[in-house]
């Protein structure tokens, strides 16, 4: 996850693009697994409410985590979820949808890496660099 995230920093710095691959599943899995951590690191109790995550995989398939019947859900492209949980993009710049209050709050605090929470990314301005 760290290698991918810092690699994204380099890609952004030089204004390049890289195609997402199935290897993002590892980053997405870590992002889902750290739902509780994302809350604890901010002094919040992890939610007891389950969250279903359904991500569009780069190959056109779907990656899923959590119970199918969960009312709180996160859906969208796997790349966008990975950019969010590694805090490489602001939520407003991504095509992720949250249904339910637990899922909605999680997308605001998601953090798949150790350490204290940072300020996160600001939404991109039309004239600013990626990830600014």
GROMACS .gro file of C-alpha atoms in nm:
model
  132
    1UNK     CA    1   0.000   0.000   0.000
    2UNK     CA    2   0.276   0.243   0.092
    3UNK     CA    3   0.468   0.166  -0.226
    4UNK     CA    4   0.159   0.215  -0.439
    5UNK     CA    5   0.060   0.537  -0.259
    6UNK     CA    6   0.404   0.694  -0.283
    7UNK     CA    7   0.427   0.579  -0.642
    8UNK     CA    8   0.107   0.774  -0.702
    9UNK     CA    9   0.279   1.080  -0.555
   10UNK     CA   10   0.554   1.045  -0.817
   11UNK     CA   11   0.301   0.993  -1.097
   12UNK     CA   12   0.117   1.307  -0.985
   13UNK     CA   13   0.436   1.510  -0.949
   14UNK     CA   14   0.543   1.446  -1.308
   15UNK     CA   15   0.191   1.481  -1.448
   16UNK     CA   16   0.180   1.123  -1.573
   17UNK     CA   17  -0.092   0.862  -1.556
   18UNK     CA   18  -0.082   0.491  -1.482
   19UNK     CA   19  -0.341   0.234  -1.563
   20UNK     CA   20  -0.501   0.063  -1.263
   21UNK     CA   21  -0.448  -0.313  -1.237
   22UNK     CA   22  -0.582  -0.599  -1.031
   23UNK     CA   23  -0.300  -0.543  -0.785
   24UNK     CA   24  -0.511  -0.259  -0.642
   25UNK     CA   25  -0.718  -0.527  -0.469
   26UNK     CA   26  -0.449  -0.548  -0.200
   27UNK     CA   27  -0.470  -0.173  -0.134
   28UNK     CA   28  -0.850  -0.185  -0.134
   29UNK     CA   29  -0.850  -0.480   0.107
   30UNK     CA   30  -0.627  -0.291   0.347
   31UNK     CA   31  -0.855   0.012   0.314
   32UNK     CA   32  -1.157  -0.199   0.414
   33UNK     CA   33  -0.966  -0.372   0.695
   34UNK     CA   34  -0.874  -0.037   0.850
   35UNK     CA   35  -1.229   0.093   0.888
   36UNK     CA   36  -1.202   0.058   1.267
   37UNK     CA   37  -0.853   0.208   1.275
   38UNK     CA   38  -0.974   0.512   1.081
   39UNK     CA   39  -1.208   0.587   1.370
   40UNK     CA   40  -0.983   0.487   1.661
   41UNK     CA   41  -0.696   0.708   1.542
   42UNK     CA   42  -0.936   1.003   1.572
   43UNK     CA   43  -1.052   0.906   1.921
   44UNK     CA   44  -1.383   0.768   1.794
   45UNK     CA   45  -1.538   0.432   1.870
   46UNK     CA   46  -1.534   0.204   1.565
   47UNK     CA   47  -1.888   0.157   1.437
   48UNK     CA   48  -2.075  -0.163   1.516
   49UNK     CA   49  -2.279  -0.121   1.198
   50UNK     CA   50  -2.144  -0.337   0.914
   51UNK     CA   51  -2.051  -0.169   0.585
   52UNK     CA   52  -2.075  -0.336   0.247
   53UNK     CA   53  -1.807  -0.226  -0.001
   54UNK     CA   54  -1.858  -0.292  -0.372
   55UNK     CA   55  -1.582  -0.169  -0.599
   56UNK     CA   56  -1.554  -0.176  -0.974
   57UNK     CA   57  -1.234  -0.368  -1.050
   58UNK     CA   58  -1.000  -0.261  -1.331
   59UNK     CA   59  -1.088  -0.576  -1.529
   60UNK     CA   60  -1.461  -0.493  -1.523
   61UNK     CA   61  -1.547  -0.726  -1.235
   62UNK     CA   62  -1.660  -0.632  -0.887
   63UNK     CA   63  -1.471  -0.668  -0.560
   64UNK     CA   64  -1.685  -0.697  -0.249
   65UNK     CA   65  -1.638  -0.694   0.127
   66UNK     CA   66  -1.893  -0.703   0.408
   67UNK     CA   67  -2.236  -0.854   0.437
   68UNK     CA   68  -2.454  -0.836   0.126
   69UNK     CA   69  -2.751  -0.722   0.332
   70UNK     CA   70  -2.575  -0.430   0.503
   71UNK     CA   71  -2.768  -0.106   0.469
   72UNK     CA   72  -2.452   0.108   0.491
   73UNK     CA   73  -2.261   0.078   0.164
   74UNK     CA   74  -1.969   0.221  -0.028
   75UNK     CA   75  -1.965   0.180  -0.405
   76UNK     CA   76  -1.750   0.310  -0.687
   77UNK     CA   77  -1.430   0.245  -0.879
   78UNK     CA   78  -1.157   0.053  -0.697
   79UNK     CA   79  -0.899   0.312  -0.803
   80UNK     CA   80  -1.099   0.592  -0.643
   81UNK     CA   81  -1.138   0.395  -0.318
   82UNK     CA   82  -0.763   0.331  -0.309
   83UNK     CA   83  -0.685   0.697  -0.372
   84UNK     CA   84  -0.919   0.789  -0.087
   85UNK     CA   85  -0.796   0.544   0.177
   86UNK     CA   86  -0.434   0.636   0.107
   87UNK     CA   87  -0.537   1.003   0.119
   88UNK     CA   88  -0.405   1.077  -0.228
   89UNK     CA   89  -0.731   1.246  -0.332
   90UNK     CA   90  -1.010   1.432  -0.158
   91UNK     CA   91  -1.343   1.258  -0.146
   92UNK     CA   92  -1.505   1.537  -0.348
   93UNK     CA   93  -1.276   1.456  -0.642
   94UNK     CA   94  -1.375   1.089  -0.659
   95UNK     CA   95  -1.668   0.884  -0.787
   96UNK     CA   96  -1.748   0.707  -0.461
   97UNK     CA   97  -2.098   0.682  -0.321
   98UNK     CA   98  -2.184   0.626   0.043
   99UNK     CA   99  -2.524   0.506   0.157
  100UNK     CA  100  -2.597   0.534   0.528
  101UNK     CA  101  -2.441   0.747   0.802
  102UNK     CA  102  -2.164   0.503   0.898
  103UNK     CA  103  -2.044   0.464   0.539
  104UNK     CA  104  -2.070   0.837   0.481
  105UNK     CA  105  -1.861   0.926   0.786
  106UNK     CA  106  -1.605   0.656   0.706
  107UNK     CA  107  -1.533   0.812   0.368
  108UNK     CA  108  -1.454   1.137   0.547
  109UNK     CA  109  -1.202   0.975   0.787
  110UNK     CA  110  -1.069   0.675   0.590
  111UNK     CA  111  -0.700   0.610   0.653
  112UNK     CA  112  -0.525   0.287   0.555
  113UNK     CA  113  -0.188   0.380   0.699
  114UNK     CA  114  -0.040   0.394   1.049
  115UNK     CA  115   0.020   0.717   1.231
  116UNK     CA  116  -0.187   1.009   1.341
  117UNK     CA  117  -0.451   1.148   1.110
  118UNK     CA  118  -0.334   1.426   0.887
  119UNK     CA  119  -0.535   1.711   0.743
  120UNK     CA  120  -0.610   1.509   0.429
  121UNK     CA  121  -0.613   1.646   0.078
  122UNK     CA  122  -0.800   1.954  -0.023
  123UNK     CA  123  -1.039   1.927  -0.316
  124UNK     CA  124  -0.860   1.994  -0.642
  125UNK     CA  125  -0.904   2.331  -0.801
  126UNK     CA  126  -0.948   2.343  -1.178
  127UNK     CA  127  -0.605   2.503  -1.214
  128UNK     CA  128  -0.421   2.316  -0.938
  129UNK     CA  129  -0.200   2.010  -0.969
  130UNK     CA  130  -0.345   1.664  -0.909
  131UNK     CA  131  -0.382   1.580  -0.542
  132UNK     CA  132  -0.329   1.936  -0.425
   0.00000   0.00000   0.00000
